[in-house]
Tab-separated table of C-alpha atoms in Angstrom:
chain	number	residue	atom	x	y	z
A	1	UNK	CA	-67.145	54.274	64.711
A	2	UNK	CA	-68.157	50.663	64.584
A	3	UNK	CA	-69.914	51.525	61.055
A	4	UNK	CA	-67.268	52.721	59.984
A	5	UNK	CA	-65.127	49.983	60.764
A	6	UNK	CA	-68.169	47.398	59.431
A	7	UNK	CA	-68.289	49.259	56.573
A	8	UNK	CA	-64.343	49.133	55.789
A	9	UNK	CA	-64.452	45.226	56.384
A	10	UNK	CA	-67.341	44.370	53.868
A	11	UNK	CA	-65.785	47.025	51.164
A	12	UNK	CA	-62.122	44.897	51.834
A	13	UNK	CA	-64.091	41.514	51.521
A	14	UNK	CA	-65.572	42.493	48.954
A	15	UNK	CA	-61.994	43.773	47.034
A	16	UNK	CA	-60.546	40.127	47.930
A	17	UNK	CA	-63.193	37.839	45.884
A	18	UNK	CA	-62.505	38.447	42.202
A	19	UNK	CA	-58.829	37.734	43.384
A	20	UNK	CA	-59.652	34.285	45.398
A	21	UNK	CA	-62.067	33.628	41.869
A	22	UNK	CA	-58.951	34.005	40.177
A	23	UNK	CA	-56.884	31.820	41.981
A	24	UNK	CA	-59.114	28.995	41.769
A	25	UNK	CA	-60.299	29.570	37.927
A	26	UNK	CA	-59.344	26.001	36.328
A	27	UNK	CA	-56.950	26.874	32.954
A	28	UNK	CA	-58.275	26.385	29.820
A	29	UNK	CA	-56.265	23.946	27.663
A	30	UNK	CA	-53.884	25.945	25.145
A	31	UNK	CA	-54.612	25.596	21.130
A	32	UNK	CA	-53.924	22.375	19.613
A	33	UNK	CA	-51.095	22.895	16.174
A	34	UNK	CA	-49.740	19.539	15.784
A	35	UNK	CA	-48.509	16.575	17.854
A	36	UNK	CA	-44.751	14.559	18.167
A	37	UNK	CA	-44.660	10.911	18.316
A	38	UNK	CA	-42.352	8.313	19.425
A	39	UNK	CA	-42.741	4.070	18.405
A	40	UNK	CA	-41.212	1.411	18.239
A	41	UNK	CA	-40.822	-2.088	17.243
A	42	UNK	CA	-40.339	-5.019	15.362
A	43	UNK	CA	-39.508	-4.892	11.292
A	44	UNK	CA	-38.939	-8.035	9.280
A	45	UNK	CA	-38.160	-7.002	5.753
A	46	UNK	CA	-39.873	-9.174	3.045
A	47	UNK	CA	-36.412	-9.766	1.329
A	48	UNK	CA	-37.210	-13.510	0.814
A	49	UNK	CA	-40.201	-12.014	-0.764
A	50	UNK	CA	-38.333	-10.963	-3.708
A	51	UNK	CA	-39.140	-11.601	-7.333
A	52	UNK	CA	-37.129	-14.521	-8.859
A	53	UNK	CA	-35.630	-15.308	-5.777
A	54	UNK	CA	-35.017	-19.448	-5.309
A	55	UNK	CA	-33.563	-18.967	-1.954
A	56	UNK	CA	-33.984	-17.047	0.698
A	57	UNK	CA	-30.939	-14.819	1.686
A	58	UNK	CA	-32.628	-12.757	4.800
A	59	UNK	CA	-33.257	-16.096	7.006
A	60	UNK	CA	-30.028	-17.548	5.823
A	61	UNK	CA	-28.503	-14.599	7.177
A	62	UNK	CA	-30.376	-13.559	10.429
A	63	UNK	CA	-32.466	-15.781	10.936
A	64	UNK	CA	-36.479	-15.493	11.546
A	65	UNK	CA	-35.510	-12.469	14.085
A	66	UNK	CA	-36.971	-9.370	12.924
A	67	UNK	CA	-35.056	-5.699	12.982
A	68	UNK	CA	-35.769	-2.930	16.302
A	69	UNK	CA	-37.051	-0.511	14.586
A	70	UNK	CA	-37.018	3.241	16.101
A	71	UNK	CA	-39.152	6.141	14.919
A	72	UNK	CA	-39.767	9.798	14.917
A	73	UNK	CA	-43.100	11.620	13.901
A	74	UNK	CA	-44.110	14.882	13.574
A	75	UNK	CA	-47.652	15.781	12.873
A	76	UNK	CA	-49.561	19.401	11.148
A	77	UNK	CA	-53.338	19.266	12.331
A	78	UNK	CA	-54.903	21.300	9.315
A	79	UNK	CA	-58.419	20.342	10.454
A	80	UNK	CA	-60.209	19.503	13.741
A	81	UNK	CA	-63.188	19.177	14.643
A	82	UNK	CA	-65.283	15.724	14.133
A	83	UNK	CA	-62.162	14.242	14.557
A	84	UNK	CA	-58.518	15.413	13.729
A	85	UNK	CA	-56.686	15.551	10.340
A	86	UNK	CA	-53.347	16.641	9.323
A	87	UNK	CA	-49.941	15.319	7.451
A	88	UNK	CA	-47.199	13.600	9.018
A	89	UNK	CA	-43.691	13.206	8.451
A	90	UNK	CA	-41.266	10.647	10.354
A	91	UNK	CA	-38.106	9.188	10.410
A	92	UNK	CA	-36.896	5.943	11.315
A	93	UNK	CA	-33.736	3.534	11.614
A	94	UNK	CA	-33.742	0.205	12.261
A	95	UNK	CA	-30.702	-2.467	12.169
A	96	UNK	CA	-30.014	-6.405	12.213
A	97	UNK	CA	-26.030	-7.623	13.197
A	98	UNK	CA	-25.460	-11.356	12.619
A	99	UNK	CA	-22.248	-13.235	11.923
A	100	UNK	CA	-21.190	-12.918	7.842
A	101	UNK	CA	-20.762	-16.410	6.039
A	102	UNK	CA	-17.909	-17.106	3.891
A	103	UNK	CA	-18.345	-16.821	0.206
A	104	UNK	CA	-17.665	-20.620	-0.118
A	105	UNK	CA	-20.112	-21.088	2.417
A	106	UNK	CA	-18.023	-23.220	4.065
A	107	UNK	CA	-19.094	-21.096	6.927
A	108	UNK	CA	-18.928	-18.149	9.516
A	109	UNK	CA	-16.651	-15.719	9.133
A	110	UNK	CA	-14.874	-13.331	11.768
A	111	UNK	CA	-16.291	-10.042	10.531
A	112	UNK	CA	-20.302	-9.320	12.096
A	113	UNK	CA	-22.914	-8.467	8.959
A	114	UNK	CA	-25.435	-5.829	9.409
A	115	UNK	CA	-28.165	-4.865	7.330
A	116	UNK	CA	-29.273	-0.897	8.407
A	117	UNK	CA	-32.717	1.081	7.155
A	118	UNK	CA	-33.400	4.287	7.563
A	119	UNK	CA	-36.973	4.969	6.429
A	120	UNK	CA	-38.543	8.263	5.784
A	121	UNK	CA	-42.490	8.490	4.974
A	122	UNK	CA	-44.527	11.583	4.415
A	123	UNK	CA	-48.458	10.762	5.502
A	124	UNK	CA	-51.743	11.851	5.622
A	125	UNK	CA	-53.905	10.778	8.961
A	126	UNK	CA	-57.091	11.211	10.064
A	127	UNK	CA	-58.081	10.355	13.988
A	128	UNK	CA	-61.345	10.016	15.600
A	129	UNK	CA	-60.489	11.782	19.076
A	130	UNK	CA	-64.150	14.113	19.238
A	131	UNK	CA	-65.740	11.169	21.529
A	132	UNK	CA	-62.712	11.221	23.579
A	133	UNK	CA	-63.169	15.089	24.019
A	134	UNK	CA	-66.992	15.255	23.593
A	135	UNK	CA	-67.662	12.355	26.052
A	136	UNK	CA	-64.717	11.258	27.599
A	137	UNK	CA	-64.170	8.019	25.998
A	138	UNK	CA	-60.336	7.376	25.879
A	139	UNK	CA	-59.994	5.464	23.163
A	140	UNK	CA	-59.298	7.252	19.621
A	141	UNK	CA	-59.399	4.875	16.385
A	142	UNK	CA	-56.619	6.315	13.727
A	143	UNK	CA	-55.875	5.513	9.878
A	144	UNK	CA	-52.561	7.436	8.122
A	145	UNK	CA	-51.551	6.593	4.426
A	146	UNK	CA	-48.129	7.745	3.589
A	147	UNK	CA	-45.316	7.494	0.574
A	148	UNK	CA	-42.262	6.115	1.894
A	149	UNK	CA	-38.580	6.262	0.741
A	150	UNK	CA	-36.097	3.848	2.395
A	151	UNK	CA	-32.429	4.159	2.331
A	152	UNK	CA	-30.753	1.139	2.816
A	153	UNK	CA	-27.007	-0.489	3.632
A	154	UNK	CA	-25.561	-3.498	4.470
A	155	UNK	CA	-22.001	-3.887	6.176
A	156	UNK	CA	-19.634	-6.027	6.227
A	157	UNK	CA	-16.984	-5.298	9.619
A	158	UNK	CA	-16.525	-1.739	9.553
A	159	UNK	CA	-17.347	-0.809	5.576
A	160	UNK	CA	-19.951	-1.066	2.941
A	161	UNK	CA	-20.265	-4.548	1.803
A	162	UNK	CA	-19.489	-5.170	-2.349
A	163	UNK	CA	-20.910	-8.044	-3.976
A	164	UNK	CA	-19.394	-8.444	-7.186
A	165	UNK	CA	-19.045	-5.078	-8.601
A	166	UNK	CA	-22.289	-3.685	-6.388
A	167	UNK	CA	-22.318	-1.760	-3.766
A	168	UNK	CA	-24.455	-2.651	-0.803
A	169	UNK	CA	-26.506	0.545	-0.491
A	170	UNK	CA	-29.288	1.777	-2.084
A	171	UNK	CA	-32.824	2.992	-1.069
A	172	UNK	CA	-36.381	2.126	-2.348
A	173	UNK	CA	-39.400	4.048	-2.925
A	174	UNK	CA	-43.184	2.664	-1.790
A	175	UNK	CA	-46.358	3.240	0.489
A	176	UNK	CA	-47.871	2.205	3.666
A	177	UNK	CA	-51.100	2.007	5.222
A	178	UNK	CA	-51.711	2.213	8.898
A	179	UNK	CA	-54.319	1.271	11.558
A	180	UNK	CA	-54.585	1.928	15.355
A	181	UNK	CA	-55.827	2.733	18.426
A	182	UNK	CA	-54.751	5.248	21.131
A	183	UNK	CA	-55.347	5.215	24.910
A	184	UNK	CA	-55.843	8.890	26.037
A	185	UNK	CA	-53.990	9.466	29.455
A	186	UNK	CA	-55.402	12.172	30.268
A	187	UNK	CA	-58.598	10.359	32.002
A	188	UNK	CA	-56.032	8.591	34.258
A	189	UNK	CA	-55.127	11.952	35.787
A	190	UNK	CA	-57.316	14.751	34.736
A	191	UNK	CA	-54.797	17.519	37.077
A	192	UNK	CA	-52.300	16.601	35.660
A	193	UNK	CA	-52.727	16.465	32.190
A	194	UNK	CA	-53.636	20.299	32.883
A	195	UNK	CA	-50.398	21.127	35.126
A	196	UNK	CA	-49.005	19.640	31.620
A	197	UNK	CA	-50.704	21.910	29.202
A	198	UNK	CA	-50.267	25.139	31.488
A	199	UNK	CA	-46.149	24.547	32.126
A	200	UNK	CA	-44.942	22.734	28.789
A	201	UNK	CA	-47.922	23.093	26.275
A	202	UNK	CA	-49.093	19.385	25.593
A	203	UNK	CA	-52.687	19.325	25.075
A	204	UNK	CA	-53.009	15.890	25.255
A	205	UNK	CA	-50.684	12.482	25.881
A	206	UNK	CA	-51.787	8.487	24.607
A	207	UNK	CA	-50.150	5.652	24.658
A	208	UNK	CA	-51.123	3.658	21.121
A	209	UNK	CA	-50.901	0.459	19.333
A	210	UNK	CA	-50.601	0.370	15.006
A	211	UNK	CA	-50.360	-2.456	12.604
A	212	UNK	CA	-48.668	-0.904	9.362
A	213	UNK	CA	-48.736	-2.582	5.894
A	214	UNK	CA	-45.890	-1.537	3.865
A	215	UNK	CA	-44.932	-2.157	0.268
A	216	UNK	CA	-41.987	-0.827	-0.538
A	217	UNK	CA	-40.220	-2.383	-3.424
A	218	UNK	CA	-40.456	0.490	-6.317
A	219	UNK	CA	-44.011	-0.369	-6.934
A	220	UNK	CA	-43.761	-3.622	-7.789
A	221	UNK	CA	-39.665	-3.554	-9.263
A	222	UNK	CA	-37.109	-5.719	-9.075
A	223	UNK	CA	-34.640	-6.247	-6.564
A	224	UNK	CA	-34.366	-5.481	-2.337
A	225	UNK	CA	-37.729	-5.841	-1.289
A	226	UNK	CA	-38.319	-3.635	1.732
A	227	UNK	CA	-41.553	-4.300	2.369
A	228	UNK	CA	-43.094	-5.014	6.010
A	229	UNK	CA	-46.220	-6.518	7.985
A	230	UNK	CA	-45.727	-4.951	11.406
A	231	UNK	CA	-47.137	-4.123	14.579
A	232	UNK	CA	-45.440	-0.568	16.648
A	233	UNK	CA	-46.269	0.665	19.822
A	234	UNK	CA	-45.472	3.892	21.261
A	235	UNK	CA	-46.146	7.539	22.782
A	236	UNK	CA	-48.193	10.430	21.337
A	237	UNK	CA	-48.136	14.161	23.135
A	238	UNK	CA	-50.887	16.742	20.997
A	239	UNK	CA	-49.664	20.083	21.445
């Protein structure tokens, strides 16, 4: 009878370890498609910059204060693996208020003058993350090269400002070219960066510093330059 009973205990044991294997099995992290990014900063546009300009209308205006400028990114990975490549497309808007100046200038006038950018810019990237995954060093070197388009307005009050018989609105085409550097989180807290993968499918979270170099004054053409020199900081979540 006691055999029996042995016998039943080891068999149940026995049963109950591929289960409690299971249960402690760490997840594997989920396929990596593409990632969504979030920045910010500062954006000074090189309007003073302009061709045949003898004065310099953006400082007059606002000062030496640069525009907060917000943007949105969406990345394809189309290749990984001694590093990470892809395209990116983002989407940005950025605005200045300051008070307007008479057309005398005999001063400030009531009404607040804004100039407002909304710039778009398809890229290609490539990122060095295969020693952050390889060897665990967080810090993952990235370059992106895009063709940007940048519509453009500037307001007067509550409506489009006229000069003359021009309309203050437009948009310009150009390129940038961007370096930086991301921090990858995930060696602060290895857990849960997995908890994070497993319930909402981000492979991977940084936090990231860029400097982008931006001409954007239809290739060299006359009028609103749009051009920039500026550093943006911001979040990146692979998923």
């Amino acid at each position: 009878m006691s055999s029996t009973a042995v016998g039943l205990g080891v068999a149940a044991l026995l049963l109950a370890v591929p289960a409690v294997a299971q249960e402690v099995t760490i997840p594997t992290r989920s396929p990596r498609t593409g990632a969504i990014i979030f920045r910010g900063g500062g954006y000074k546009p090189r309007i003073d910059y302009e061709k045949g300009l003898t004065d310099t209308p953006y400082k007059n205006t606002f000062g030496d204060e640069s525009l907060l400028l917000v943007e949105l990114e969406l990345q394809r990975f189309f290749y990984q693996g001694i590093g990470t490549a892809g395209l990116g497309l983002s989407v940005g808007y950025g605005e200045k208020y300051a008070n307007a100046v008479l057309a005398d200038g005999g001063g400030e006038a009531a009404d607040k003058a804004a100039l407002k950018v909304l710039p778009l810019q398809l890229n290609a990237f490539y990122k060095f993350d295969y020693a952050a995954f390889k060897w665990g060093v967080p810090l993952v070197p990235y370059g992106k090269l895009g063709l940007v388009y940048s519509p453009w307005w500037m307001t007067k009050g509550s409506s489009t400002e006229v000069v003359g018989l021009d309309t203050g609105k437009g948009g310009k085409w150009g390129y940038a070219a961007t370096a930086g550097v991301s921090f990858l989180l995930d060696v602060l807290e290895p857990r849960f960066a997995r908890d994070f993968d497993s319930d909402l499918g981000v492979n991977h979270s940084y936090l990231f510093a860029e400097y982008t170099y931006a001409e954007v004054n239809n290739f060299g053409g006359a009028g609103l330059n749009l051009g920039s020199r500026r550093w943006m900081f911001g979040l990146a979540l692979d998923y």
